[in-house]
């Protein structure tokens, strides 16, 4: 007979011995800076890519027009009961209009969207083909589904093509699942090619998670699908509102029939209290300003390219083509040491370790942000060059 608490303790000791123990750190925020352990650091670990969450003026403007009637901190029920405040409809209408799609549906988080949609749209006779590096929430969505699933080699179109040719005739539906900008490597899916592949088979649908591209890519900041001109070919285009757009929640833009189906089948949509309506209002507020933020997007792009170029010159292998820049270290303990060193030098960078990334690929993950100054950028480059 085993003592359950002893089992937990043993598991924690094992994680600690591998250098993979996670703990919650305490941090105080001030704009793009973060204070921890008596040190002021530029936050290079958040997803506030455009610096909007750090922007006081943006919040002040929103608050100016907010009355106690508008400030609803709770929706008090699921949207299918009494929680469907008009703020959700307004946000969804705005999203659908921006994307030029028939409809949009908002979820409480990207995690809820990804774990909810995949099980909802698949049956036992279906197959999900997901990129090897998709986010944990998509993996959990596949695990919860009754469908069979298989992961294709990262961004490997030949592998996917072979799998499709083999399996498409044998399954009812196939769902191809990918991210547009990958959260850990910062590289991009070949979206146009994925669309072409999907179009070869009438029973294949495409699901694209734009968590790290929404707000940042494309003329109006709608993401990589806007940039590549393929919004209309993507069956489930998901974005999160808690990253570049500084709010909370997530959405999928899709056909009306898809939305109606999801409302009836996605369990993390049906069986949960809706987001606070004030959050939906805030999302709408930020969304409204998004198309005008191309200067911020360009700034982030310039900073990212500069760092890519430095890494290339130093012959450091880095797959990134975006603002997410992994510096591969390998060993977990060494990655933690390097992260702490950068923190001592004023940059809040964290080590990303297994199981978030594959064994032996612990890394520092730098998330660049549009509000980094030129002077800060030069110091980041010096740090990285060490
Ligand atoms: C962050 C993230 C999610 C989860 O979104 P939340 O709104 O934070 O739950 C989903 N997919 C990807 C690729 C992400 O990076």
Coordinates of C-alpha atoms and ligand atoms in Angstrom, one line a residue:
X1 CA 0.0 0.0 0.0
X2 CA 1.4 3.4 -1.0
X3 CA 0.9 6.6 0.8
X4 CA -0.5 9.0 -1.9
X5 CA 1.2 12.0 -0.4
X6 CA 4.5 10.2 -0.4
X7 CA 4.0 9.4 -4.1
X8 CA 3.5 13.1 -4.8
X9 CA 6.6 14.0 -2.8
X10 CA 8.7 11.3 -4.7
X11 CA 7.4 12.7 -8.0
X12 CA 8.4 16.2 -7.0
X13 CA 11.9 15.0 -5.9
X14 CA 12.4 13.4 -9.3
X15 CA 11.4 16.6 -11.1
X16 CA 13.8 18.5 -9.0
X17 CA 16.6 16.1 -9.6
X18 CA 16.1 16.5 -13.4
X19 CA 16.1 20.3 -13.1
X20 CA 12.4 20.4 -14.2
X21 CA 10.6 21.4 -11.0
X22 CA 8.1 24.2 -11.6
X23 CA 7.4 26.8 -9.0
X24 CA 5.3 30.0 -8.9
X25 CA 7.5 33.0 -8.8
X26 CA 6.4 36.4 -7.3
X27 CA 6.6 39.4 -9.5
X28 CA 5.6 43.0 -9.4
X29 CA 4.8 44.6 -12.7
X30 CA 5.4 48.1 -13.8
X31 CA 4.7 48.5 -17.5
X32 CA 7.2 46.4 -19.5
X33 CA 9.3 46.0 -16.4
X34 CA 9.1 43.4 -13.7
X35 CA 10.5 43.4 -10.2
X36 CA 11.6 40.1 -8.6
X37 CA 14.3 39.3 -6.1
X38 CA 15.0 43.0 -5.6
X39 CA 15.9 43.4 -9.3
X40 CA 14.2 45.5 -12.0
X41 CA 14.1 43.6 -15.3
X42 CA 12.7 44.1 -18.8
X43 CA 10.0 41.5 -19.2
X44 CA 11.0 39.2 -22.1
X45 CA 8.8 36.3 -21.0
X46 CA 5.3 37.7 -21.4
X47 CA 3.0 37.4 -24.4
X48 CA 2.3 41.2 -24.3
X49 CA 3.9 41.4 -27.7
X50 CA 2.6 44.8 -28.7
X51 CA 3.0 46.3 -25.2
X52 CA -0.7 46.9 -24.9
X53 CA -1.1 45.2 -21.5
X54 CA 1.6 47.5 -20.2
X55 CA -0.1 50.6 -21.7
X56 CA -1.8 52.8 -19.1
X57 CA -3.2 55.2 -21.6
X58 CA -5.1 52.5 -23.4
X59 CA -6.7 51.4 -20.1
X60 CA -7.4 55.0 -19.0
X61 CA -9.3 55.6 -22.2
X62 CA -11.4 52.5 -21.8
X63 CA -12.2 53.4 -18.2
X64 CA -13.3 56.9 -19.1
X65 CA -16.4 55.5 -20.8
X66 CA -17.2 52.8 -18.3
X67 CA -20.2 53.2 -16.0
X68 CA -21.0 50.9 -13.1
X69 CA -23.7 49.5 -15.3
X70 CA -21.1 48.6 -17.9
X71 CA -18.6 47.3 -15.4
X72 CA -19.9 43.7 -15.1
X73 CA -17.3 41.6 -13.4
X74 CA -19.4 38.5 -13.7
X75 CA -21.7 36.9 -16.3
X76 CA -23.2 34.8 -13.5
X77 CA -23.9 31.8 -15.8
X78 CA -23.1 30.0 -19.0
X79 CA -24.0 31.8 -22.2
X80 CA -26.6 29.2 -22.9
X81 CA -28.4 30.1 -19.7
X82 CA -28.5 33.8 -18.8
X83 CA -24.9 34.7 -19.3
X84 CA -25.1 35.8 -22.9
X85 CA -24.5 39.5 -22.4
X86 CA -24.6 41.8 -25.5
X87 CA -20.9 42.4 -25.1
X88 CA -20.3 38.9 -26.4
X89 CA -22.4 39.4 -29.5
X90 CA -20.7 42.8 -30.2
X91 CA -17.3 41.2 -29.9
X92 CA -18.2 38.3 -32.1
X93 CA -19.9 40.6 -34.7
X94 CA -16.7 42.7 -34.8
X95 CA -14.5 39.7 -35.2
X96 CA -16.6 38.2 -38.0
X97 CA -16.7 41.6 -39.8
X98 CA -12.9 42.1 -39.5
X99 CA -12.2 38.6 -40.8
X100 CA -14.9 38.7 -43.4
X101 CA -16.3 35.4 -42.2
X102 CA -19.9 34.4 -41.6
X103 CA -19.4 34.2 -37.8
X104 CA -17.2 34.0 -34.8
X105 CA -17.5 32.4 -31.4
X106 CA -15.8 33.5 -28.2
X107 CA -14.4 31.0 -25.6
X108 CA -13.2 31.6 -22.1
X109 CA -9.6 30.7 -23.0
X110 CA -7.5 29.3 -25.8
X111 CA -7.2 26.2 -23.7
X112 CA -11.0 25.8 -23.6
X113 CA -11.3 26.4 -27.3
X114 CA -8.7 23.8 -28.2
X115 CA -9.7 21.2 -25.8
X116 CA -13.4 21.7 -26.6
X117 CA -13.5 22.1 -30.4
X118 CA -11.6 19.0 -31.4
X119 CA -13.6 16.5 -29.3
X120 CA -16.8 18.3 -30.5
X121 CA -16.2 18.0 -34.2
X122 CA -14.9 14.4 -34.4
X123 CA -16.3 10.9 -34.1
X124 CA -14.6 7.5 -33.8
X125 CA -14.4 7.2 -37.6
X126 CA -12.5 10.4 -37.9
X127 CA -8.7 11.1 -37.9
X128 CA -6.8 14.2 -36.6
X129 CA -3.4 14.9 -38.1
X130 CA -1.5 17.4 -36.0
X131 CA 1.9 19.0 -36.4
X132 CA 4.4 17.4 -34.0
X133 CA 4.9 20.7 -32.2
X134 CA 1.4 21.8 -31.5
X135 CA 0.5 23.3 -28.2
X136 CA -0.5 21.2 -25.2
X137 CA -4.1 22.4 -25.4
X138 CA -4.4 20.9 -28.9
X139 CA -2.9 17.7 -27.7
X140 CA -5.3 17.5 -24.8
X141 CA -8.1 18.2 -27.3
X142 CA -7.0 15.2 -29.4
X143 CA -6.8 13.0 -26.3
X144 CA -10.3 13.9 -25.2
X145 CA -11.7 13.2 -28.7
X146 CA -13.0 9.8 -29.8
X147 CA -11.1 10.2 -33.1
X148 CA -7.8 8.5 -33.9
X149 CA -4.9 10.9 -34.1
X150 CA -1.5 11.1 -35.5
X151 CA 1.2 13.7 -35.5
X152 CA 3.1 14.6 -38.6
X153 CA 6.7 15.7 -38.6
X154 CA 7.0 19.3 -37.9
X155 CA 6.1 21.4 -40.9
X156 CA 6.8 18.3 -43.1
X157 CA 4.4 18.6 -46.1
X158 CA 5.6 15.3 -47.7
X159 CA 4.8 13.4 -44.5
X160 CA 1.4 15.0 -44.2
X161 CA 0.7 14.4 -47.9
X162 CA 1.5 10.7 -47.5
X163 CA -0.7 10.4 -44.5
X164 CA -3.5 12.1 -46.2
X165 CA -3.2 10.0 -49.3
X166 CA -3.2 6.8 -47.2
X167 CA -5.9 7.8 -44.7
X168 CA -8.3 10.2 -46.5
X169 CA -10.3 7.4 -48.2
X170 CA -10.5 5.3 -45.0
X171 CA -12.0 8.0 -42.7
X172 CA -15.2 10.0 -42.5
X173 CA -13.4 13.3 -41.9
X174 CA -9.8 14.3 -41.4
X175 CA -8.8 17.5 -39.5
X176 CA -5.4 18.9 -40.1
X177 CA -4.2 20.9 -37.0
X178 CA -1.4 23.4 -36.8
X179 CA -0.3 26.6 -35.2
X180 CA 0.6 29.5 -37.5
X181 CA 3.5 30.8 -35.4
X182 CA 4.8 28.0 -33.2
X183 CA 4.9 28.9 -29.6
X184 CA 8.2 27.3 -28.7
X185 CA 10.3 27.5 -31.9
X186 CA 8.9 30.8 -33.2
X187 CA 8.8 29.4 -36.8
X188 CA 5.8 29.3 -39.1
X189 CA 3.5 26.8 -40.7
X190 CA 3.4 26.7 -44.5
X191 CA -0.2 27.8 -44.5
X192 CA -0.7 28.2 -48.3
X193 CA 0.7 24.7 -48.9
X194 CA -1.5 23.3 -46.1
X195 CA -4.5 24.9 -47.8
X196 CA -3.5 23.3 -51.1
X197 CA -3.1 19.9 -49.6
X198 CA -6.4 20.1 -47.8
X199 CA -8.2 21.1 -51.0
X200 CA -7.1 17.8 -52.7
X201 CA -9.5 16.0 -50.4
X202 CA -13.2 16.9 -50.0
X203 CA -13.4 15.3 -46.5
X204 CA -10.4 17.2 -45.0
X205 CA -10.7 20.3 -42.8
X206 CA -8.0 22.7 -41.6
X207 CA -7.7 24.0 -38.0
X208 CA -5.2 26.8 -37.4
X209 CA -4.3 28.2 -34.0
X210 CA -3.1 31.8 -34.4
X211 CA -2.4 32.4 -30.7
X212 CA 1.1 33.9 -31.3
X213 CA 0.2 35.7 -34.6
X214 CA -3.2 37.3 -33.8
X215 CA -2.6 41.1 -33.4
X216 CA 0.8 40.9 -35.0
X217 CA 0.7 39.6 -38.6
X218 CA -1.2 40.8 -41.6
X219 CA -2.2 44.3 -42.7
X220 CA -4.8 44.6 -40.0
X221 CA -3.2 42.4 -37.5
X222 CA -5.5 39.4 -38.0
X223 CA -2.7 36.9 -38.2
X224 CA -0.7 34.8 -40.6
X225 CA -3.8 33.7 -42.5
X226 CA -4.5 37.3 -43.3
X227 CA -0.9 37.7 -44.4
X228 CA -1.1 34.7 -46.7
X229 CA -4.5 35.6 -47.9
X230 CA -6.1 32.3 -46.9
X231 CA -8.6 33.3 -44.2
X232 CA -11.5 31.9 -46.3
X233 CA -9.9 28.5 -46.8
X234 CA -9.3 27.8 -43.1
X235 CA -12.3 25.9 -41.5
X236 CA -11.4 26.7 -37.9
X237 CA -9.3 29.9 -37.4
X238 CA -8.6 30.2 -33.7
X239 CA -7.0 33.2 -31.9
X240 CA -6.4 34.0 -28.3
X241 CA -7.3 37.4 -26.8
X242 CA -4.9 37.1 -23.8
X243 CA -1.6 37.6 -25.7
X244 CA -1.0 40.5 -28.1
X245 CA -4.5 41.9 -27.5
X246 CA -3.9 42.2 -23.8
X247 CA -7.3 40.8 -22.7
X248 CA -8.5 37.2 -21.9
X249 CA -10.4 34.6 -23.8
X250 CA -10.2 33.2 -27.3
X251 CA -12.2 33.0 -30.5
X252 CA -12.7 31.0 -33.6
X253 CA -13.9 32.5 -36.8
X254 CA -15.8 30.1 -39.0
X255 CA -19.0 29.5 -41.0
X256 CA -22.4 30.0 -39.4
X257 CA -23.1 26.3 -39.5
X258 CA -19.9 25.6 -37.7
X259 CA -20.7 28.1 -35.0
X260 CA -24.2 26.7 -34.5
X261 CA -22.7 23.2 -34.2
X262 CA -20.0 24.3 -31.7
X263 CA -22.6 26.1 -29.5
X264 CA -24.4 22.8 -29.2
X265 CA -21.4 20.5 -28.8
X266 CA -18.3 22.2 -27.2
X267 CA -18.4 21.2 -23.5
X268 CA -16.0 23.9 -22.3
X269 CA -18.4 26.4 -23.9
X270 CA -21.6 24.9 -22.6
X271 CA -20.7 23.9 -19.1
X272 CA -18.8 27.0 -17.8
X273 CA -19.6 30.4 -16.6
X274 CA -19.0 32.9 -19.5
X275 CA -16.1 35.4 -19.2
X276 CA -16.9 38.6 -17.3
X277 CA -18.8 40.9 -19.8
X278 CA -16.4 43.7 -19.0
X279 CA -13.6 41.6 -20.4
X280 CA -15.5 41.1 -23.6
X281 CA -16.0 44.9 -23.7
X282 CA -12.3 45.4 -23.2
X283 CA -11.5 42.9 -25.9
X284 CA -13.8 44.8 -28.3
X285 CA -12.1 48.0 -27.3
X286 CA -8.6 46.7 -28.2
X287 CA -9.9 44.9 -31.3
X288 CA -11.3 48.2 -32.6
X289 CA -7.8 49.8 -32.4
X290 CA -6.0 46.8 -33.8
X291 CA -6.1 47.7 -37.6
X292 CA -4.4 51.0 -36.7
X293 CA -1.5 49.5 -34.9
X294 CA 0.7 48.7 -37.9
X295 CA 3.5 50.9 -36.5
X296 CA 3.7 48.7 -33.4
X297 CA 3.6 45.6 -35.6
X298 CA 6.4 47.0 -37.8
X299 CA 8.5 47.9 -34.8
X300 CA 8.2 44.3 -33.5
X301 CA 9.1 43.0 -36.9
X302 CA 12.2 45.2 -37.1
X303 CA 13.4 44.2 -33.7
X304 CA 12.9 40.5 -34.5
X305 CA 14.8 40.7 -37.8
X306 CA 17.6 42.4 -36.1
X307 CA 18.0 39.6 -33.6
X308 CA 17.6 36.9 -36.2
X309 CA 20.4 38.6 -38.2
X310 CA 22.7 38.7 -35.2
X311 CA 22.1 35.1 -34.5
X312 CA 22.8 34.2 -38.1
X313 CA 26.1 36.2 -38.1
X314 CA 27.1 34.3 -35.0
X315 CA 26.2 31.0 -36.6
X316 CA 23.7 30.2 -33.8
X317 CA 21.1 27.9 -35.2
X318 CA 17.6 29.3 -34.6
X319 CA 14.4 28.2 -36.4
X320 CA 12.6 31.4 -35.5
X321 CA 11.1 33.7 -38.2
X322 CA 9.1 35.7 -35.6
X323 CA 9.3 37.6 -32.4
X324 CA 9.5 34.4 -30.4
X325 CA 13.2 33.5 -30.3
X326 CA 14.4 30.3 -28.7
X327 CA 18.1 30.0 -27.7
X328 CA 18.7 26.3 -27.5
X329 CA 20.7 25.2 -24.5
X330 CA 19.9 21.4 -24.2
X331 CA 20.5 20.6 -20.6
X332 CA 17.7 21.8 -18.2
X333 CA 20.0 22.9 -15.3
X334 CA 22.2 24.8 -17.7
X335 CA 19.2 26.5 -19.2
X336 CA 18.0 27.6 -15.8
X337 CA 21.5 28.9 -15.0
X338 CA 21.7 30.9 -18.2
X339 CA 18.2 32.4 -17.5
X340 CA 19.2 33.4 -14.0
X341 CA 22.3 35.0 -15.4
X342 CA 20.2 37.1 -17.9
X343 CA 17.9 38.0 -15.0
X344 CA 20.8 39.3 -13.0
X345 CA 21.7 41.5 -16.0
X346 CA 18.2 43.0 -16.1
X347 CA 16.3 40.8 -18.5
X348 CA 13.5 38.6 -17.4
X349 CA 14.0 35.5 -19.5
X350 CA 13.0 32.1 -18.5
X351 CA 14.2 28.6 -19.3
X352 CA 11.6 26.4 -21.1
X353 CA 12.2 22.8 -20.1
X354 CA 10.6 19.4 -20.7
X355 CA 7.8 18.4 -20.8
X356 CA 6.9 21.7 -22.4
X357 CA 9.6 21.0 -25.0
X358 CA 11.2 17.6 -26.0
X359 CA 13.8 16.0 -23.7
X360 CA 17.3 17.5 -24.2
X361 CA 16.0 20.7 -25.9
X362 CA 15.8 23.0 -22.9
X363 CA 16.0 26.5 -24.1
X364 CA 15.8 30.2 -23.2
X365 CA 12.7 31.7 -24.8
X366 CA 12.9 35.4 -25.6
X367 CA 9.6 37.0 -26.5
X368 CA 10.4 40.3 -28.1
X369 CA 7.9 43.2 -27.6
X370 CA 7.2 46.3 -29.6
X371 CA 8.0 48.7 -26.7
X372 CA 11.6 47.7 -26.4
X373 CA 13.9 50.8 -26.9
X374 CA 16.9 50.8 -29.3
X375 CA 19.2 51.0 -26.3
X376 CA 17.6 48.0 -24.6
X377 CA 17.8 46.1 -27.9
X378 CA 21.6 46.6 -28.1
X379 CA 21.9 45.3 -24.6
X380 CA 19.8 42.3 -25.4
X381 CA 22.1 41.6 -28.3
X382 CA 25.2 41.8 -26.1
X383 CA 23.6 39.4 -23.7
X384 CA 22.7 36.9 -26.3
X385 CA 26.2 37.1 -27.8
X386 CA 27.8 36.0 -24.6
Ligands
LIG1 C1 -1.4 30.4 -25.2 C2 -1.8 29.3 -26.2 C3 -3.1 28.7 -26.0 C4 -3.9 28.9 -24.8 O1 -4.5 30.1 -24.8 P1 -5.1 30.7 -23.4 O2 -6.0 31.7 -23.8 O3 -3.9 31.2 -22.7 O4 -5.7 29.5 -22.7 C5 -3.5 27.9 -27.1 N1 -2.7 27.7 -28.1 C6 -1.5 28.2 -28.2 C7 -0.6 27.9 -29.4 C8 -1.0 29.1 -27.2 O5 0.2 29.6 -27.3

